[in-house]
Amino acid sequence: MSDAGTTHEDLERFLAEHHLVGAGLRREGRAWPRTGNTAAHWSWEGIYKGLMRSGEIVTVGPNGMTGMRSVTGIEARKFPIWMNAQILMPGERTQAHRNLRSETRLVCEAPKEAIFVCEYESYPMERGDVVISPAWTFHDHWNLGSTPAIWIDGYDNGYNPNVNVNERMPDDAPYEEIRKPAGYGQRTLGLTRPIPTEPPFPLPPMRYPWKDTEAALAAMREAEESDPYEGILIMLASPVDGGPTLPTIAWQAQLLSARQKTLPHRHNSTSFYFGFEGEGAIVIEGERLEWHKGDIFAVPAWKWHHHENAKNSDSILFSIDDWPAMKKLGFYMKEEAKAF
Ligand SMILES: [Fe+2]
Ligand SMILES: [Fe+2]
């Protein structure tokens, strides 16, 4: 394995060895895509080192070589939804835009001064927060702190991979003006809210603070509401209708207790996972994938799979899944094994 090095070529080689490609870097990786049910697995070591090195040699923002700085799994884009990882260095701000696909984020680490800006409102970046920029909402990211901000992006393809309507700010302004009061979304999307127009378009930006997710998992754990196929699983509900996060993507958090082994199931939706706490294994059609904190991995549609937590401590996974779209369109199916 090579080092992430000091040049674009070194970084490209390092990323390719970890089955990753970087925005603004050459797309054709030197490593061939892998095959097999567990091929879509990218280690935190590759993601983190690749991001940190990208932060030093790839410039972003209105005058940079790319609008954002990210690393993406070579195999990730063949899925209908996918995750990548992004880094914003101290002082940087990405260029604002809006487009016709959903952009969603899970914060890995960030200084307290770093913010997402969406529809003229700022959202803090606390570890474990999920922040949603629905289709056609203006968004940019701003790191006002002194350490890098790193997050995971979850995307859909806008259901037309060939066309993505993409628009800059009026008058070509590079950034959004933050003109909404702090916590506007949090204060107006709860049980007290303005009378909505139907159907809402675009959907409002949404933030799911980690402390709320953690509290929900803890409450269900106390109530012993564990599912044999999922452990303790919650979705981050849409504040608009109480359904899944977005029409295309459900964000989910999942707690697997110490020594827990789930039963196998399969479904024709796609799941992308991020290892948030602890470690574990997922077995996909007999192939074992060991994951560690920070890893990203995917479960392809219609493959039997189950989780194992062999440790004496809990593990927590975040995931995105396209079951909302599949169900709505009448294509969703799930099968559950009664035993191994
Ligand atoms: Fe974007
Ligand atoms: Fe599953």
Short mmCIF file of C-alpha atoms and ligand atoms in Angstrom, two decimals:
data_model
loop_
_atom_site.label_atom_id
_atom_site.label_comp_id
_atom_site.label_asym_id
_atom_site.label_seq_id
_atom_site.Cartn_x
_atom_site.Cartn_y
_atom_site.Cartn_z
CA MET A 1 0.00 0.00 0.00
CA SER A 2 1.29 3.43 -0.86
CA ASP A 3 1.13 6.56 1.23
CA ALA A 4 -1.31 9.36 0.37
CA GLY A 5 1.88 11.23 -0.65
CA THR A 6 2.32 14.85 -1.65
CA THR A 7 1.17 14.99 -5.29
CA HIS A 8 -2.12 14.47 -7.11
CA GLU A 9 -0.67 11.25 -8.59
CA ASP A 10 0.27 9.91 -5.12
CA LEU A 11 -3.21 10.70 -3.85
CA GLU A 12 -4.93 9.13 -6.87
CA ARG A 13 -2.87 5.96 -6.36
CA PHE A 14 -3.63 5.87 -2.62
CA LEU A 15 -7.36 6.36 -3.23
CA ALA A 16 -7.46 3.72 -5.97
CA GLU A 17 -5.80 1.22 -3.65
CA HIS A 18 -8.64 1.91 -1.22
CA HIS A 19 -11.24 1.64 -4.04
CA LEU A 20 -11.96 5.37 -3.88
CA VAL A 21 -11.90 8.29 -6.29
CA GLY A 22 -11.64 11.96 -5.38
CA ALA A 23 -13.62 14.92 -6.76
CA GLY A 24 -11.31 17.08 -8.85
CA LEU A 25 -8.92 14.17 -9.35
CA ARG A 26 -8.62 11.80 -12.27
CA ARG A 27 -11.66 9.53 -12.35
CA GLU A 28 -10.16 6.39 -13.79
CA GLY A 29 -8.83 4.59 -10.76
CA ARG A 30 -5.81 2.36 -11.12
CA ALA A 31 -7.57 -0.40 -9.20
CA TRP A 32 -10.29 -2.34 -10.96
CA PRO A 33 -13.70 -2.37 -9.33
CA ARG A 34 -14.15 -5.42 -7.14
CA THR A 35 -16.78 -8.10 -7.52
CA GLY A 36 -18.80 -10.06 -4.98
CA ASN A 37 -21.60 -9.21 -2.58
CA THR A 38 -19.31 -7.45 -0.10
CA ALA A 39 -17.32 -5.47 -2.68
CA ALA A 40 -18.94 -2.16 -1.78
CA HIS A 41 -16.99 -1.57 1.45
CA TRP A 42 -14.65 1.34 2.06
CA SER A 43 -12.49 1.62 5.16
CA TRP A 44 -12.33 4.71 7.35
CA GLU A 45 -8.55 4.60 7.07
CA GLY A 46 -8.76 5.09 3.28
CA ILE A 47 -11.57 7.64 3.56
CA TYR A 48 -9.94 9.68 6.33
CA LYS A 49 -6.39 9.75 4.98
CA GLY A 50 -7.68 10.38 1.46
CA LEU A 51 -9.81 13.30 2.68
CA MET A 52 -7.05 14.85 4.79
CA ARG A 53 -4.57 14.71 1.91
CA SER A 54 -7.20 16.05 -0.51
CA GLY A 55 -7.68 18.91 1.94
CA GLU A 56 -4.06 19.91 1.43
CA ILE A 57 -3.81 19.63 -2.34
CA VAL A 58 -7.29 20.11 -3.83
CA THR A 59 -8.84 23.58 -3.62
CA VAL A 60 -12.60 24.11 -3.36
CA GLY A 61 -15.05 26.98 -3.46
CA PRO A 62 -15.94 29.47 -6.20
CA ASN A 63 -12.30 29.74 -7.32
CA GLY A 64 -11.28 26.16 -6.62
CA MET A 65 -10.88 23.30 -9.04
CA THR A 66 -14.03 21.66 -7.69
CA GLY A 67 -17.20 22.86 -5.98
CA MET A 68 -16.70 20.30 -3.23
CA ARG A 69 -13.94 18.02 -2.02
CA SER A 70 -15.04 14.45 -1.55
CA VAL A 71 -13.97 10.85 -1.87
CA THR A 72 -16.40 8.32 -3.33
CA GLY A 73 -16.21 4.55 -3.57
CA ILE A 74 -15.37 3.40 -7.09
CA GLU A 75 -18.32 1.00 -6.96
CA ALA A 76 -20.70 3.38 -5.16
CA ARG A 77 -22.27 5.10 -8.13
CA LYS A 78 -23.72 1.90 -9.58
CA PHE A 79 -26.32 1.93 -6.79
CA PRO A 80 -29.56 3.98 -6.97
CA ILE A 81 -28.55 5.76 -3.74
CA TRP A 82 -25.03 6.09 -2.40
CA MET A 83 -22.80 7.66 0.24
CA ASN A 84 -19.52 9.49 -0.09
CA ALA A 85 -17.39 11.50 2.33
CA GLN A 86 -16.55 15.17 2.22
CA ILE A 87 -14.08 17.48 3.97
CA LEU A 88 -14.02 21.24 4.36
CA MET A 89 -10.80 22.78 5.62
CA PRO A 90 -10.62 25.73 8.04
CA GLY A 91 -11.79 28.96 6.42
CA GLU A 92 -13.27 27.30 3.36
CA ARG A 93 -16.77 27.78 1.99
CA THR A 94 -18.25 25.82 -0.91
CA GLN A 95 -20.13 27.57 -3.68
CA ALA A 96 -23.91 27.71 -3.19
CA HIS A 97 -26.17 25.93 -5.66
CA ARG A 98 -29.38 23.93 -5.88
CA ASN A 99 -30.21 20.94 -8.02
CA LEU A 100 -32.89 18.34 -8.60
CA ARG A 101 -31.65 15.58 -6.39
CA SER A 102 -31.52 15.10 -2.65
CA GLU A 103 -28.34 15.88 -0.76
CA THR A 104 -28.20 14.63 2.82
CA ARG A 105 -25.36 14.71 5.37
CA LEU A 106 -24.23 12.98 8.54
CA VAL A 107 -21.57 14.82 10.55
CA CYS A 108 -18.46 12.80 11.51
CA GLU A 109 -16.37 15.52 13.12
CA ALA A 110 -16.36 19.30 12.90
CA PRO A 111 -15.37 22.35 14.91
CA LYS A 112 -18.27 24.10 16.62
CA GLU A 113 -17.95 27.08 14.27
CA ALA A 114 -18.58 25.00 11.11
CA ILE A 115 -22.06 25.26 9.54
CA PHE A 116 -24.22 23.98 6.73
CA VAL A 117 -26.17 26.78 5.08
CA CYS A 118 -29.46 25.75 3.51
CA GLU A 119 -32.22 28.02 2.26
CA TYR A 120 -30.61 31.03 3.97
CA GLU A 121 -30.45 29.36 7.39
CA SER A 122 -27.36 28.07 9.19
CA TYR A 123 -27.27 24.61 10.75
CA PRO A 124 -24.59 23.55 13.24
CA MET A 125 -22.42 20.49 12.61
CA GLU A 126 -22.43 18.34 15.72
CA ARG A 127 -21.18 14.76 15.46
CA GLY A 128 -24.09 12.46 14.60
CA ASP A 129 -26.33 15.26 13.30
CA VAL A 130 -28.14 14.53 10.05
CA VAL A 131 -28.93 17.58 7.91
CA ILE A 132 -31.06 17.33 4.77
CA SER A 133 -30.95 19.60 1.70
CA PRO A 134 -34.00 18.40 -0.25
CA ALA A 135 -34.11 18.77 -4.03
CA TRP A 136 -34.14 22.40 -5.20
CA THR A 137 -32.96 23.93 -1.92
CA PHE A 138 -29.93 26.24 -2.06
CA HIS A 139 -27.03 24.98 0.02
CA ASP A 140 -23.41 25.69 0.80
CA HIS A 141 -21.05 24.74 3.61
CA TRP A 142 -18.82 27.01 5.63
CA ASN A 143 -16.02 26.07 8.01
CA LEU A 144 -15.37 29.04 10.28
CA GLY A 145 -13.39 26.92 12.74
CA SER A 146 -9.73 25.96 12.93
CA THR A 147 -9.96 22.17 12.35
CA PRO A 148 -11.37 20.25 9.33
CA ALA A 149 -15.08 19.48 9.08
CA ILE A 150 -15.85 15.97 7.82
CA TRP A 151 -19.22 14.49 6.97
CA ILE A 152 -20.86 11.68 5.03
CA ASP A 153 -23.16 12.57 2.14
CA GLY A 154 -26.14 10.44 1.15
CA TYR A 155 -27.51 11.03 -2.35
CA ASP A 156 -30.23 9.87 -4.68
CA ASN A 157 -29.88 10.27 -8.44
CA GLY A 158 -32.95 12.48 -8.84
CA TYR A 159 -34.53 9.57 -10.71
CA ASN A 160 -33.00 10.75 -13.96
CA PRO A 161 -29.28 10.03 -13.91
CA ASN A 162 -28.86 11.67 -17.34
CA VAL A 163 -30.20 15.10 -16.39
CA ASN A 164 -29.49 17.04 -13.23
CA VAL A 165 -30.89 20.56 -13.35
CA ASN A 166 -28.29 22.58 -11.49
CA GLU A 167 -28.60 26.28 -10.71
CA ARG A 168 -26.32 28.87 -9.16
CA MET A 169 -27.54 31.67 -6.89
CA PRO A 170 -29.32 34.70 -8.40
CA ASP A 171 -26.82 37.18 -9.90
CA ASP A 172 -24.18 34.48 -9.66
CA ALA A 173 -23.63 35.21 -5.97
CA PRO A 174 -21.10 32.69 -4.63
CA TYR A 175 -22.81 32.16 -1.27
CA GLU A 176 -26.16 32.40 0.46
CA GLU A 177 -26.86 35.25 2.78
CA ILE A 178 -27.86 33.84 6.19
CA ARG A 179 -31.06 35.76 6.77
CA LYS A 180 -33.24 33.36 8.73
CA PRO A 181 -32.98 33.43 12.54
CA ALA A 182 -30.99 30.71 14.28
CA GLY A 183 -33.03 27.54 14.81
CA TYR A 184 -35.81 28.68 12.45
CA GLY A 185 -36.42 25.18 11.10
CA GLN A 186 -36.26 23.58 14.53
CA ARG A 187 -38.76 26.11 15.86
CA THR A 188 -41.26 25.98 12.98
CA LEU A 189 -41.27 22.31 11.94
CA GLY A 190 -42.37 20.79 15.25
CA LEU A 191 -45.95 20.30 16.41
CA THR A 192 -46.44 24.06 16.16
CA ARG A 193 -45.91 25.32 12.63
CA PRO A 194 -47.22 27.56 9.85
CA ILE A 195 -50.23 26.24 7.92
CA PRO A 196 -48.65 24.36 5.00
CA THR A 197 -49.25 24.75 1.29
CA GLU A 198 -49.84 21.52 -0.64
CA PRO A 199 -47.82 19.93 -2.02
CA PRO A 200 -44.76 21.53 -0.46
CA PHE A 201 -42.00 22.14 -3.00
CA PRO A 202 -39.22 22.31 -2.33
CA LEU A 203 -39.39 20.37 0.91
CA PRO A 204 -37.94 22.27 3.87
CA PRO A 205 -34.36 21.68 5.03
CA MET A 206 -34.28 19.41 8.06
CA ARG A 207 -31.86 18.82 10.91
CA TYR A 208 -31.88 15.76 13.18
CA PRO A 209 -29.60 16.47 16.16
CA TRP A 210 -27.66 13.47 17.44
CA LYS A 211 -28.99 14.02 20.96
CA ASP A 212 -32.55 13.32 19.71
CA THR A 213 -31.47 10.19 17.79
CA GLU A 214 -29.50 8.95 20.79
CA ALA A 215 -32.46 9.56 23.11
CA ALA A 216 -34.85 7.63 20.84
CA LEU A 217 -32.46 4.66 20.63
CA ALA A 218 -31.97 4.71 24.41
CA ALA A 219 -35.74 4.82 25.07
CA MET A 220 -36.40 1.85 22.80
CA ARG A 221 -33.52 -0.02 24.38
CA GLU A 222 -35.00 0.58 27.84
CA ALA A 223 -38.39 -0.58 26.55
CA GLU A 224 -36.70 -3.68 25.07
CA GLU A 225 -38.17 -3.00 21.62
CA SER A 226 -35.55 -4.88 19.63
CA ASP A 227 -36.44 -6.33 16.23
CA PRO A 228 -35.07 -9.81 15.44
CA TYR A 229 -33.96 -8.66 11.97
CA GLU A 230 -32.70 -5.17 12.77
CA GLY A 231 -31.97 -4.79 16.47
CA ILE A 232 -33.19 -1.37 17.55
CA LEU A 233 -33.97 0.55 14.38
CA ILE A 234 -35.40 4.05 14.01
CA MET A 235 -35.98 6.28 11.03
CA LEU A 236 -35.54 10.02 10.97
CA ALA A 237 -39.10 11.09 10.14
CA SER A 238 -40.13 13.84 7.77
CA PRO A 239 -41.52 16.84 9.67
CA VAL A 240 -43.90 17.39 6.74
CA ASP A 241 -45.89 14.15 6.92
CA GLY A 242 -44.28 11.99 9.60
CA GLY A 243 -43.21 9.45 6.96
CA PRO A 244 -39.65 8.63 5.91
CA THR A 245 -37.05 11.40 5.75
CA LEU A 246 -37.51 12.04 2.03
CA PRO A 247 -39.66 10.46 -0.73
CA THR A 248 -36.49 8.77 -2.01
CA ILE A 249 -34.35 8.15 1.07
CA ALA A 250 -35.01 7.04 4.62
CA TRP A 251 -32.22 7.94 7.04
CA GLN A 252 -32.06 5.33 9.79
CA ALA A 253 -30.08 4.70 12.97
CA GLN A 254 -29.66 1.23 14.38
CA LEU A 255 -28.33 -0.10 17.67
CA LEU A 256 -27.00 -3.65 17.85
CA SER A 257 -26.56 -4.76 21.45
CA ALA A 258 -23.50 -6.55 22.75
CA ARG A 259 -23.33 -10.15 21.39
CA GLN A 260 -26.47 -9.62 19.27
CA LYS A 261 -26.94 -11.62 16.09
CA THR A 262 -29.93 -10.78 13.90
CA LEU A 263 -31.92 -13.13 11.67
CA PRO A 264 -31.40 -12.94 7.88
CA HIS A 265 -33.72 -11.02 5.60
CA ARG A 266 -33.60 -9.61 2.10
CA HIS A 267 -35.35 -6.72 0.38
CA ASN A 268 -35.13 -5.14 -3.03
CA SER A 269 -34.25 -1.71 -1.64
CA THR A 270 -30.58 -0.74 -1.36
CA SER A 271 -28.95 0.08 1.98
CA PHE A 272 -25.82 2.14 2.51
CA TYR A 273 -24.35 2.00 6.02
CA PHE A 274 -21.95 4.14 8.03
CA GLY A 275 -20.28 2.63 11.11
CA PHE A 276 -20.94 5.28 13.76
CA GLU A 277 -19.96 3.54 17.01
CA GLY A 278 -18.28 0.25 17.80
CA GLU A 279 -17.74 -2.42 15.19
CA GLY A 280 -19.48 -5.47 13.83
CA ALA A 281 -20.04 -7.74 10.88
CA ILE A 282 -22.68 -8.09 8.23
CA VAL A 283 -22.97 -11.39 6.40
CA ILE A 284 -24.27 -11.00 2.84
CA GLU A 285 -25.16 -14.25 1.03
CA GLY A 286 -22.55 -16.13 3.06
CA GLU A 287 -19.80 -13.51 2.55
CA ARG A 288 -18.65 -11.88 5.77
CA LEU A 289 -17.91 -8.17 5.89
CA GLU A 290 -16.22 -6.92 9.08
CA TRP A 291 -16.84 -3.23 9.61
CA HIS A 292 -15.11 -0.75 11.90
CA LYS A 293 -16.00 2.72 13.09
CA GLY A 294 -16.07 5.14 10.14
CA ASP A 295 -16.42 2.51 7.40
CA ILE A 296 -19.02 2.86 4.65
CA PHE A 297 -20.57 -0.25 3.12
CA ALA A 298 -23.56 -1.16 0.97
CA VAL A 299 -25.99 -4.07 0.92
CA PRO A 300 -27.13 -4.67 -2.67
CA ALA A 301 -30.82 -5.24 -3.38
CA TRP A 302 -32.30 -8.69 -2.85
CA LYS A 303 -29.31 -10.24 -1.07
CA TRP A 304 -29.86 -12.21 2.16
CA HIS A 305 -28.03 -10.53 5.01
CA HIS A 306 -27.81 -10.40 8.78
CA HIS A 307 -25.86 -8.44 11.41
CA GLU A 308 -23.51 -9.73 14.08
CA ASN A 309 -22.09 -7.82 17.01
CA ALA A 310 -19.47 -10.12 18.52
CA LYS A 311 -18.29 -7.51 21.03
CA ASN A 312 -19.31 -6.92 24.62
CA SER A 313 -20.42 -3.37 23.84
CA ASP A 314 -23.16 -1.85 21.68
CA SER A 315 -22.58 -0.79 18.10
CA ILE A 316 -24.46 1.90 16.20
CA LEU A 317 -24.95 2.13 12.44
CA PHE A 318 -26.48 4.95 10.46
CA SER A 319 -27.94 4.03 7.08
CA ILE A 320 -29.78 5.35 4.07
CA ASP A 321 -32.27 3.12 2.27
CA ASP A 322 -34.45 3.74 -0.77
CA TRP A 323 -37.46 1.79 0.55
CA PRO A 324 -39.65 4.94 0.57
CA ALA A 325 -39.49 5.27 -3.23
CA MET A 326 -39.76 1.52 -3.79
CA LYS A 327 -42.87 1.26 -1.58
CA LYS A 328 -44.54 4.30 -3.13
CA LEU A 329 -43.94 2.99 -6.64
CA GLY A 330 -45.29 -0.45 -5.77
CA PHE A 331 -42.04 -2.37 -6.25
CA TYR A 332 -40.97 -3.07 -2.69
CA MET A 333 -40.62 -6.59 -1.40
CA LYS A 334 -39.06 -8.09 1.72
CA GLU A 335 -38.53 -11.69 2.82
CA GLU A 336 -37.64 -12.73 6.34
CA ALA A 337 -36.06 -16.05 7.35
CA LYS A 338 -37.63 -17.67 10.42
CA ALA A 339 -34.28 -19.14 11.46
CA PHE A 340 -30.76 -19.73 10.13
FE FE B 1 -24.82 20.24 -3.76
FE FE B 2 -31.73 -5.14 5.58
#
